[in-house]
Tab-separated table of C-alpha atoms in Angstrom:
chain	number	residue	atom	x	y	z
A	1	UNK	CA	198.103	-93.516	55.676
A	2	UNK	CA	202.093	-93.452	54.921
A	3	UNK	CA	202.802	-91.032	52.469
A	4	UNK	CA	205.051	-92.661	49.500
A	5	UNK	CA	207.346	-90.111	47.808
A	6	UNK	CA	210.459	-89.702	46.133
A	7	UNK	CA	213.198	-87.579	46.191
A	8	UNK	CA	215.622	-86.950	43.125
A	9	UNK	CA	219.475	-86.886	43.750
A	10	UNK	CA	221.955	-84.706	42.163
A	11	UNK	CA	224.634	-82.545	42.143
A	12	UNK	CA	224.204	-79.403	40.390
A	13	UNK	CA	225.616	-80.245	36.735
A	14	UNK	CA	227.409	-77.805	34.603
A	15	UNK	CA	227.897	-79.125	31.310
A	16	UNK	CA	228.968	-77.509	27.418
A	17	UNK	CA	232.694	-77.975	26.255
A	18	UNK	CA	235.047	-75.919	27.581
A	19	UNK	CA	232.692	-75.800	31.137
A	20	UNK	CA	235.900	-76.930	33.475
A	21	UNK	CA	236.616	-73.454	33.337
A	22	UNK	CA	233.815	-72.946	36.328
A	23	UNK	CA	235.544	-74.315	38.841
A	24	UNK	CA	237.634	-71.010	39.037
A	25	UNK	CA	234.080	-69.221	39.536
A	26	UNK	CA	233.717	-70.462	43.025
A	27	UNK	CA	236.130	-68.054	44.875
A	28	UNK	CA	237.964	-70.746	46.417
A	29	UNK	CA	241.483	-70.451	47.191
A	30	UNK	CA	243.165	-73.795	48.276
A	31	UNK	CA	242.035	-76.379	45.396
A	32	UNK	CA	243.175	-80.022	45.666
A	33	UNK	CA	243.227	-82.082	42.878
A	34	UNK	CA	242.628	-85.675	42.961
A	35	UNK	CA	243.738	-87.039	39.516
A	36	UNK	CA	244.519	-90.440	37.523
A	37	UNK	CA	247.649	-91.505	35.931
A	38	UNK	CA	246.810	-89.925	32.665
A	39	UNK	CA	243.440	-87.954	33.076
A	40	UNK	CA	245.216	-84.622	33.477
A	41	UNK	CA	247.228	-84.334	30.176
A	42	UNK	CA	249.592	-81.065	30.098
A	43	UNK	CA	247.313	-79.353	28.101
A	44	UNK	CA	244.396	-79.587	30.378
A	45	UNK	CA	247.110	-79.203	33.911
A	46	UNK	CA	247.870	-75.738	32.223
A	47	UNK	CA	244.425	-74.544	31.818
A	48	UNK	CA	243.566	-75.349	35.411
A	49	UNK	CA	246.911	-73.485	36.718
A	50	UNK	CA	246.041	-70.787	34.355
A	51	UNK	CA	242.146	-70.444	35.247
A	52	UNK	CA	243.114	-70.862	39.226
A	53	UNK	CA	245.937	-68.460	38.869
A	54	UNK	CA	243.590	-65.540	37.684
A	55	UNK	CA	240.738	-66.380	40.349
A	56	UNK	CA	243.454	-65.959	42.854
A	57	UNK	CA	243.779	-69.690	44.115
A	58	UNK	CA	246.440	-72.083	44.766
A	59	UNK	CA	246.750	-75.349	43.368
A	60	UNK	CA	248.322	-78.406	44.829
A	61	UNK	CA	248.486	-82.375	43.360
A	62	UNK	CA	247.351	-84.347	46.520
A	63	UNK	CA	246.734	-88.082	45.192
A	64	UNK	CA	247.293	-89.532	41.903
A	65	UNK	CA	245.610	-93.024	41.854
A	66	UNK	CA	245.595	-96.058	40.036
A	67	UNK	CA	242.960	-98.001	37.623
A	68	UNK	CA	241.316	-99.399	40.451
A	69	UNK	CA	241.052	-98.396	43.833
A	70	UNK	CA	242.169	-99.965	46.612
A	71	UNK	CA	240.948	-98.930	50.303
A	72	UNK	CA	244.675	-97.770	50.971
A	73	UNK	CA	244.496	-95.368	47.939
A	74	UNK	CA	242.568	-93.191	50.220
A	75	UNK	CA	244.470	-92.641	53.403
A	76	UNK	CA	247.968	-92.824	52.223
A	77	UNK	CA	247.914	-88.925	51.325
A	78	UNK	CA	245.763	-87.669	53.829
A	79	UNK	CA	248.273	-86.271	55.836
A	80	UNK	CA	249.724	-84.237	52.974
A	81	UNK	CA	245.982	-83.655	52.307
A	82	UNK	CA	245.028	-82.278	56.110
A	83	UNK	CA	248.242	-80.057	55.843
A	84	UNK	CA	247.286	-78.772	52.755
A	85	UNK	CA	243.830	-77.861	53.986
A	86	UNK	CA	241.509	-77.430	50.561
A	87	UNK	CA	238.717	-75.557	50.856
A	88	UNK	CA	238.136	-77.212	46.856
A	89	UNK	CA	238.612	-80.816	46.470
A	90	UNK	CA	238.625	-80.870	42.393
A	91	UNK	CA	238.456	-84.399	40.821
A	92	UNK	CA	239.829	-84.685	37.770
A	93	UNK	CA	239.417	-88.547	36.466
A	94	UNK	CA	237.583	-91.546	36.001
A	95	UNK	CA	235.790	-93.602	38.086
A	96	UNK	CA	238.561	-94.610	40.660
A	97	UNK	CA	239.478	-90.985	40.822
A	98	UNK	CA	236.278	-89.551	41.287
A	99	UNK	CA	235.314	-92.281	43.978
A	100	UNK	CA	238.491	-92.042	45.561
A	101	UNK	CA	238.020	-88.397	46.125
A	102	UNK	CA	234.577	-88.794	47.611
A	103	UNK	CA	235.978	-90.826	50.481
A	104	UNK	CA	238.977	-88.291	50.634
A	105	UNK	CA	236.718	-85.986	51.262
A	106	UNK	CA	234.960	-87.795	54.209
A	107	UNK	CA	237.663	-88.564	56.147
A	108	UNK	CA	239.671	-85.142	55.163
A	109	UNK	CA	236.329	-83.191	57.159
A	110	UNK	CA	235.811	-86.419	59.677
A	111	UNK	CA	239.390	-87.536	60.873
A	112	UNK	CA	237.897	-89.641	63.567
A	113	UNK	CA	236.401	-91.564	61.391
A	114	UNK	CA	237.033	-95.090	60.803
A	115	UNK	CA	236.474	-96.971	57.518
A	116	UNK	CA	234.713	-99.953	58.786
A	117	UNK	CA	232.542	-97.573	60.716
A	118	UNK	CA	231.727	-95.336	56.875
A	119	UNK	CA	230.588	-98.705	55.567
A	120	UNK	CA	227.362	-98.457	57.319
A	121	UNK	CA	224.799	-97.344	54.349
A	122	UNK	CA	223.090	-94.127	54.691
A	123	UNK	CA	224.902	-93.657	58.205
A	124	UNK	CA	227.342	-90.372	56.768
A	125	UNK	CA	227.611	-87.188	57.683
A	126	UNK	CA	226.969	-84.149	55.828
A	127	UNK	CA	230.278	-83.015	53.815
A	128	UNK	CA	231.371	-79.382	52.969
A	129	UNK	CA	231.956	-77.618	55.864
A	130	UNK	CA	235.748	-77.803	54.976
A	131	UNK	CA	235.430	-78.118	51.573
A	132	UNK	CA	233.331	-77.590	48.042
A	133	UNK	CA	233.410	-80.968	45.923
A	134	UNK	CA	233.860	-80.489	42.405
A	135	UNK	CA	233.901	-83.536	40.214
A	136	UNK	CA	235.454	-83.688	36.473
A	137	UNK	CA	234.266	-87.438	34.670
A	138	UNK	CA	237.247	-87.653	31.950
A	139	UNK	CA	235.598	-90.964	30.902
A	140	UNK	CA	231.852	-91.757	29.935
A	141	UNK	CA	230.949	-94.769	31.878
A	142	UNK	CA	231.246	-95.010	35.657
A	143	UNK	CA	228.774	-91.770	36.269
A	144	UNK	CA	230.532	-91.645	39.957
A	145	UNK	CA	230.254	-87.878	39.482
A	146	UNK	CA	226.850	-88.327	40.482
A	147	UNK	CA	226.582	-91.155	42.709
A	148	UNK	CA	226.075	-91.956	45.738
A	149	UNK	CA	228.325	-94.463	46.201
A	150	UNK	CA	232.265	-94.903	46.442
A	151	UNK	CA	233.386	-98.785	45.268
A	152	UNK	CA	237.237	-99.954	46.671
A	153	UNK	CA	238.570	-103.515	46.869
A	154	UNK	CA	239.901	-105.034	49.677
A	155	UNK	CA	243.822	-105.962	48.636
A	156	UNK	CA	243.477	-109.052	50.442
A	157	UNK	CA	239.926	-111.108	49.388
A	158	UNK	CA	239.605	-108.990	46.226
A	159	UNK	CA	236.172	-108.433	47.241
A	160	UNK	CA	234.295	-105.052	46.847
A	161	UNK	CA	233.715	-102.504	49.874
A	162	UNK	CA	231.249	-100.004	49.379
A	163	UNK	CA	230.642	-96.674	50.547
A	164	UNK	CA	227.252	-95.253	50.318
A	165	UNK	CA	225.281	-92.265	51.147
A	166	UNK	CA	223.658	-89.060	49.103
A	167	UNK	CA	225.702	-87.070	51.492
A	168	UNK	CA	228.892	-88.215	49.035
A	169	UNK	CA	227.601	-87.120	46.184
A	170	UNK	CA	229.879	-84.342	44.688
A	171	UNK	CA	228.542	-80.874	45.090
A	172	UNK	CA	229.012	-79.734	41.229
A	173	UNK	CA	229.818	-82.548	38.303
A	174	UNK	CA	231.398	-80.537	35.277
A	175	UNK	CA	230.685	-82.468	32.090
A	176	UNK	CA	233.088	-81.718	29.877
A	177	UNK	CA	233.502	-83.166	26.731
A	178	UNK	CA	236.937	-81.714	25.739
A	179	UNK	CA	238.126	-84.070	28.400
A	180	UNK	CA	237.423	-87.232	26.602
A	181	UNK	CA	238.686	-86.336	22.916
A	182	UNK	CA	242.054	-87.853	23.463
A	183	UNK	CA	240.296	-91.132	25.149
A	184	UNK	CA	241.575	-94.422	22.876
A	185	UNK	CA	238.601	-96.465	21.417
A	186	UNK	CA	238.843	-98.997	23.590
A	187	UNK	CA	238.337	-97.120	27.149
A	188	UNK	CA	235.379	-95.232	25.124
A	189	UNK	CA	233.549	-98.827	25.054
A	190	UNK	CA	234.367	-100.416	28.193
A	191	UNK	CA	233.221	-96.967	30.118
A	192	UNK	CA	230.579	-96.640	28.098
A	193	UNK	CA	228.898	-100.602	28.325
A	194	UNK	CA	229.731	-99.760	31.967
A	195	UNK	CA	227.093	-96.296	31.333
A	196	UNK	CA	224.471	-98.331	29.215
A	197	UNK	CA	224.647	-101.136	32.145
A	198	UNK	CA	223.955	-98.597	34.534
A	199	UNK	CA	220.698	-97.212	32.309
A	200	UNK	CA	219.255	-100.344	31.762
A	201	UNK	CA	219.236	-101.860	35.098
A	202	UNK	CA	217.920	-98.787	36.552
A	203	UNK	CA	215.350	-99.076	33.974
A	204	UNK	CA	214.426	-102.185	35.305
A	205	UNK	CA	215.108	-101.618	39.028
A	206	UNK	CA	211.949	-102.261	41.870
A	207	UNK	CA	212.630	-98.995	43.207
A	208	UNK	CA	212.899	-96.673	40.026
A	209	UNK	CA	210.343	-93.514	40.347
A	210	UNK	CA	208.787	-92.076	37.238
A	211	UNK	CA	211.374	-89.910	36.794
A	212	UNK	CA	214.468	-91.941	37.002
A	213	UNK	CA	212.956	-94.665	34.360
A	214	UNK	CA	212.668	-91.723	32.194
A	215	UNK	CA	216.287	-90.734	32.964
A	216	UNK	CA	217.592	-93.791	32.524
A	217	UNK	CA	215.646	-94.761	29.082
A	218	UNK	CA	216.798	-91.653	27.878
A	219	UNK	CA	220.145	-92.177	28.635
A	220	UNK	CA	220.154	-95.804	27.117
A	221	UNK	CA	219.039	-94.549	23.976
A	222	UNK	CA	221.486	-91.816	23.322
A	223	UNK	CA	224.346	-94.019	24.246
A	224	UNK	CA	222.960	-97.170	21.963
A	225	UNK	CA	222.870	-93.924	19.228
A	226	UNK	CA	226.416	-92.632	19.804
A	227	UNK	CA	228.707	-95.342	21.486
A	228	UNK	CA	230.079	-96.733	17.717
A	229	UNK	CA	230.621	-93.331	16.423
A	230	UNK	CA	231.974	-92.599	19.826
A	231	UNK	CA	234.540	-95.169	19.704
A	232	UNK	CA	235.545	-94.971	15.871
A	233	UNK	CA	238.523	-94.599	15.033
A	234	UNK	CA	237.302	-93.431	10.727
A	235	UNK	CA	234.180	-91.467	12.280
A	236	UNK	CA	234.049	-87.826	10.771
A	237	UNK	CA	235.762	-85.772	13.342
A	238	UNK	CA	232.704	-83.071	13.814
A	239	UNK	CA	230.347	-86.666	13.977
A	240	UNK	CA	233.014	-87.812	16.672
A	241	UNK	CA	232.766	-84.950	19.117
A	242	UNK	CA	229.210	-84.493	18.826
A	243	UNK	CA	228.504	-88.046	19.323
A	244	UNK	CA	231.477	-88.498	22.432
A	245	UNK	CA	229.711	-85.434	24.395
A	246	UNK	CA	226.024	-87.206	24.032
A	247	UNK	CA	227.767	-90.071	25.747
A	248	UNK	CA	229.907	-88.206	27.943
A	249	UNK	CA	226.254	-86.154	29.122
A	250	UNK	CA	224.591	-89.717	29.209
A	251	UNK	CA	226.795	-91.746	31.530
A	252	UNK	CA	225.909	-88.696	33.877
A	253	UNK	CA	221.848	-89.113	33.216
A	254	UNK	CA	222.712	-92.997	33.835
A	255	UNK	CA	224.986	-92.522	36.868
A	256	UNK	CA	222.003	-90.186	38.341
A	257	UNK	CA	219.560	-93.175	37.652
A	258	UNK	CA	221.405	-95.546	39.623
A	259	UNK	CA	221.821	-93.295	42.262
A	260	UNK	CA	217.993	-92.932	43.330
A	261	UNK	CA	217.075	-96.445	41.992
A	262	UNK	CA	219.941	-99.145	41.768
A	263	UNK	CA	222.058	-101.303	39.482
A	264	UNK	CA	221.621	-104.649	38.952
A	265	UNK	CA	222.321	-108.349	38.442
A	266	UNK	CA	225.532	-106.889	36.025
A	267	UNK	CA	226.883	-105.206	38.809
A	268	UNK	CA	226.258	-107.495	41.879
A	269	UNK	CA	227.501	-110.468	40.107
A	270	UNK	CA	230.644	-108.965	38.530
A	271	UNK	CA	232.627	-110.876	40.167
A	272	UNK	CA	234.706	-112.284	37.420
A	273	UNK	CA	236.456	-108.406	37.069
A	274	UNK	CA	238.404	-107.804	39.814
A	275	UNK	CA	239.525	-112.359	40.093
A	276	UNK	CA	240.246	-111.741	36.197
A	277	UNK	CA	241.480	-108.399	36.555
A	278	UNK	CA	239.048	-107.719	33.823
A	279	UNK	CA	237.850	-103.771	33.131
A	280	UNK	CA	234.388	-103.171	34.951
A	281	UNK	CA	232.783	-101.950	32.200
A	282	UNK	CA	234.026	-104.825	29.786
A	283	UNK	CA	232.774	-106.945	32.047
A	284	UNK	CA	229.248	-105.493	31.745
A	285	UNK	CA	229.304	-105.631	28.085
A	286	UNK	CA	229.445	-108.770	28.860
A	287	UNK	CA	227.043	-109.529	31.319
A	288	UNK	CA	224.503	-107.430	30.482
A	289	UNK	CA	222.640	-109.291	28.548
A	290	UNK	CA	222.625	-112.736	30.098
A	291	UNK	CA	221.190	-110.881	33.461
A	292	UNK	CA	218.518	-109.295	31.044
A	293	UNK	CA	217.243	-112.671	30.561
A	294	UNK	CA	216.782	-113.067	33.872
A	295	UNK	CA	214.809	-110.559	34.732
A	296	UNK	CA	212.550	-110.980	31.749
A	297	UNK	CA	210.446	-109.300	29.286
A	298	UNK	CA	209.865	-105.932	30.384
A	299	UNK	CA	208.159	-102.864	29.756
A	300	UNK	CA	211.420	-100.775	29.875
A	301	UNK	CA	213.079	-103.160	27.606
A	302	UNK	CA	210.354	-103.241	25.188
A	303	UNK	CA	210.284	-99.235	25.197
A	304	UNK	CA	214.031	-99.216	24.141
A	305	UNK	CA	213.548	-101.447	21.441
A	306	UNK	CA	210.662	-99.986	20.139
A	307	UNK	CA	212.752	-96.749	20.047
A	308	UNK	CA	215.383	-98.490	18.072
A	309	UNK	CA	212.962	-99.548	15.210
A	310	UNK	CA	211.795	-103.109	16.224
A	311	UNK	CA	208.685	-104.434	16.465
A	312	UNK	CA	206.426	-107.060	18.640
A	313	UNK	CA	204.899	-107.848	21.637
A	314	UNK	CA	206.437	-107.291	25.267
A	315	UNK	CA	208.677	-110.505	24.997
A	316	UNK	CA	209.275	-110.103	21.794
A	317	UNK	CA	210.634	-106.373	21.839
A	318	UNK	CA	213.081	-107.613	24.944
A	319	UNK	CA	214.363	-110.413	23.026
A	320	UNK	CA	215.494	-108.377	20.444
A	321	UNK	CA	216.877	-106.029	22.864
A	322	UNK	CA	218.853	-108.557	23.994
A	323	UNK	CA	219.842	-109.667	20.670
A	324	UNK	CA	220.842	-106.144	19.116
A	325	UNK	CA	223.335	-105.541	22.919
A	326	UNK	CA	225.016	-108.782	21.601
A	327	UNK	CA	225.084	-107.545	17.973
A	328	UNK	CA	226.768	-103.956	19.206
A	329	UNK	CA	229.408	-105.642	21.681
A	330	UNK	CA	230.530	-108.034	18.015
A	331	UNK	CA	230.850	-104.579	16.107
A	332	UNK	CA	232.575	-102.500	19.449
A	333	UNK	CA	235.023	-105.854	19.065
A	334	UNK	CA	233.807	-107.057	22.183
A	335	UNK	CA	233.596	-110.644	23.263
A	336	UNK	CA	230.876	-111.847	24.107
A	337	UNK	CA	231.628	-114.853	27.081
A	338	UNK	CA	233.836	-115.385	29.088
A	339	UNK	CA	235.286	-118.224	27.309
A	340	UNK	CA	236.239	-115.997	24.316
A	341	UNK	CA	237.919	-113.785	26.540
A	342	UNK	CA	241.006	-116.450	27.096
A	343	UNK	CA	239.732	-117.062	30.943
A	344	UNK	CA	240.644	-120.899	32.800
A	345	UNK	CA	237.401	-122.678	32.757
A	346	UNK	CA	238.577	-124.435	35.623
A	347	UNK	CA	239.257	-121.282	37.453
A	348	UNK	CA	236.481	-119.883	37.033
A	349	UNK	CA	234.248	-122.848	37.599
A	350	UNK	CA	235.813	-122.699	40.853
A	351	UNK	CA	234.790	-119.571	42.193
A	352	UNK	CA	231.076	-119.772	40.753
A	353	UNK	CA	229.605	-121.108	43.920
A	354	UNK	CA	230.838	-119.022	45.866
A	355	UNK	CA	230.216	-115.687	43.855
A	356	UNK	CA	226.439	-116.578	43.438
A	357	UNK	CA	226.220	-117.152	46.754
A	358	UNK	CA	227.807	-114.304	48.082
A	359	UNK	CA	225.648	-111.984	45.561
A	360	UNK	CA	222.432	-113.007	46.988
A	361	UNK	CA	222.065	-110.450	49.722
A	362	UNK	CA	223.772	-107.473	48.026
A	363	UNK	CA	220.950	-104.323	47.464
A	364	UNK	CA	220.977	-104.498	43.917
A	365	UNK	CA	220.158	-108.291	43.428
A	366	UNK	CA	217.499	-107.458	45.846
A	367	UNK	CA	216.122	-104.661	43.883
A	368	UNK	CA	216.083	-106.759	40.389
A	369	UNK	CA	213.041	-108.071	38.820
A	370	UNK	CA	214.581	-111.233	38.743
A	371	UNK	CA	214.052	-113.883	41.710
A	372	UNK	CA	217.457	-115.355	42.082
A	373	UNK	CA	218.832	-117.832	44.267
A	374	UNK	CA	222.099	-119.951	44.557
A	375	UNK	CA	221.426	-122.469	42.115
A	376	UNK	CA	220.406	-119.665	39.030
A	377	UNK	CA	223.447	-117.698	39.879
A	378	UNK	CA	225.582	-121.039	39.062
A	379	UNK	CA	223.677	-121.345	35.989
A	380	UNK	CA	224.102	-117.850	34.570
A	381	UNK	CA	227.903	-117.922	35.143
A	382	UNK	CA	228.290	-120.919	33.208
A	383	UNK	CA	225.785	-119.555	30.748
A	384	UNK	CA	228.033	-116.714	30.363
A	385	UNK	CA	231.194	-118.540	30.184
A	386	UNK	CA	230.455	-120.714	27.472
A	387	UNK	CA	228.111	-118.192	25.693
A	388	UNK	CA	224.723	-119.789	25.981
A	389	UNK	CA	222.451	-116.652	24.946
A	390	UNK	CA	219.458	-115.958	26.967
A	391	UNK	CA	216.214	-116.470	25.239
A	392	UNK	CA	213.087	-114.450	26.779
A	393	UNK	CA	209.758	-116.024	28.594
């Protein structure tokens, strides 16, 4: 008889404000940081120096990369990188950052390596013999930090390349919440639809264990509790930091939910971001609720609902689900189609075809409830264009 089993996913998490501080604990002495245009504010570039200084280490900037990451981000530093020789790579950043490190790190301790040959899933090998991975999320959304996956776009088609494989998830995730104080309202939503995306569908997801439904409801719930507060720009200040860190600790539970189940139809038909050059996790806010109708009335769905005060059957309990993730997007000033956004219908109508047809085979498509095929990925892009809401079965 095959033996069925599952096996959780992590890196070890350190979490608690002020918890950067442990990277200095790890007696390393060559750190490279990997860092965004504005994740590492002076403030927090002095308290590295300062906390690397006293453990004896040196510190170099390697990479600084941009919003979203393009498959040249990560070889045009490696040399400077391979010179360097880290035995730390610290990633300091959001989502781009944090995956564009992970592949920095694979082909910093495999030169030989070629990318086409990393796309392979599951194919990788095992990192650290070089160096320790330390990842810093100074957002609350992507939950790269603990994924297994690394997401860049091809400069030419636009399209998304994926690396994926447990062996890139970072060794330690430090979730610190002092890094997101300073984020502007608007990057607090988008990251965190992008984190409440992530729990749902894993929620959902054919291959979600016991324990990673229970991550991921969990996770749901405390950021449909603490996203408004989060992004408030009146909120009591004590109110605001308490609620930011329960997001900023969520997106991780999420991102660590995804990783040993899977996204869903959000993310393998989001399409619309990079031709738009729309933020990801806008996009889900978007999304995310069309695709829910979908898949259909489910348990999960009917769980979070139930835990936000509604009542009702299954189908019931998921429609208002669905009706309370429009309601939030309205008061996060969200839109809530693609019309309202400002985007060409005729553009987009374009490109509809194609992008349902192209997000048939991808893994997380596969592992949704819902049964899709050409002709109802058509339908739910124009549904979502011109706002038609979902209504549950």
């Amino acid at each position: 008889m095959e033996q069925q089993f599952s096996v959780l996913h992590t890196p070890q998490f350190v979490t608690g404000r002020g918890s950067i501080s442990f990277f200095a604990t790890l007696g390393k002495k060559r750190i490279g940081v990997i860092r965004g245009g504005r994740s590492l504010n002076d403030e927090l570039k002095a308290k590295i120096e300062k906390l690397a200084a006293e453990s004896g280490a040196e510190v170099k900037y390697l990479a600084q990369i941009r919003n979203e990451p393009y498959i040249e981000d990560i070889f045009k530093n490696m040399d400077e990188i391979r010179a360097f020789e880290p035995d730390m790579i610290l990633a300091i950043g959001g989502g781009s950052v944090l995956d564009t490190a992970k592949a920095i790190h694979l082909f910093y301790e495999n030169p030989e390596m070629k990318f086409e040959d990393a796309l392979i899933p599951y194919t990788l090998p095992a990192l650290g013999k070089k160096a320790v991975h330390v990842s810093v999320p100074t957002t609350s959304g992507t939950g790269s930090e603990t994924t297994s996956v690394a997401v860049f776009i091809d400069p030419e088609t636009k399209i998304k390349k994926l690396l994926m494989d447990n062996k890139l998830i970072p060794h330690y995730a430090i979730l610190d919440a002092d890094t997101t104080d300073s984020l502007p309202a608007s990057i607090t939503t988008n990251t965190g639809m992008d984190a409440l995306t992530h729990a749902i569908e894993a929620s959902v997801a054919k291959n979600a264990s016991a324990m990673t439904r229970a991550i991921a409801l969990e996770a749901a719930i405390d950021i449909l509790e603490n996203l408004e507060t989060s992004a408030s720009n009146t909120a009591e200040p004590e109110a605001k930091k308490a609620a930011r860190e329960a997001v900023h600790i969520a997106s991780a539970m999420a991102g660590t939910a995804i990783t040993n189940s899977c996204t869903g139809l959000a993310h393998s038909y989001d399409h619309p971001g990079p031709a738009f050059n729309l933020p990801h996790g806008m996009v889900c806010g978007i999304m995310l609720p069309y695709t829910m109708g979908l898949v259909g009335p489910q348990p999960a769905y009917a769980a979070l609902a139930k835990r936000l005060g509604y009542t009702g059957n299954q189908t019931e309990l998921s429609q208002k689900l669905v009706e309370h993730l429009f309601a939030l997007a309205e008061r996060l000033d969200l839109k809530t189609s693609m019309q309202a956004m400002g985007i060409d219908e005729t553009e987009y109508m374009a490109n509809v075809e194609r992008w349902a047809e192209g997000s048939l085979s991808a893994f997380a498509t596969q592992m949704s409830p819902a049964e899709m095929t050409t002709e109802r990925g058509v339908q739910m892009y124009k549904d979502i264009y011109y706002g038609n809401r979902p209504v549950m079965k």
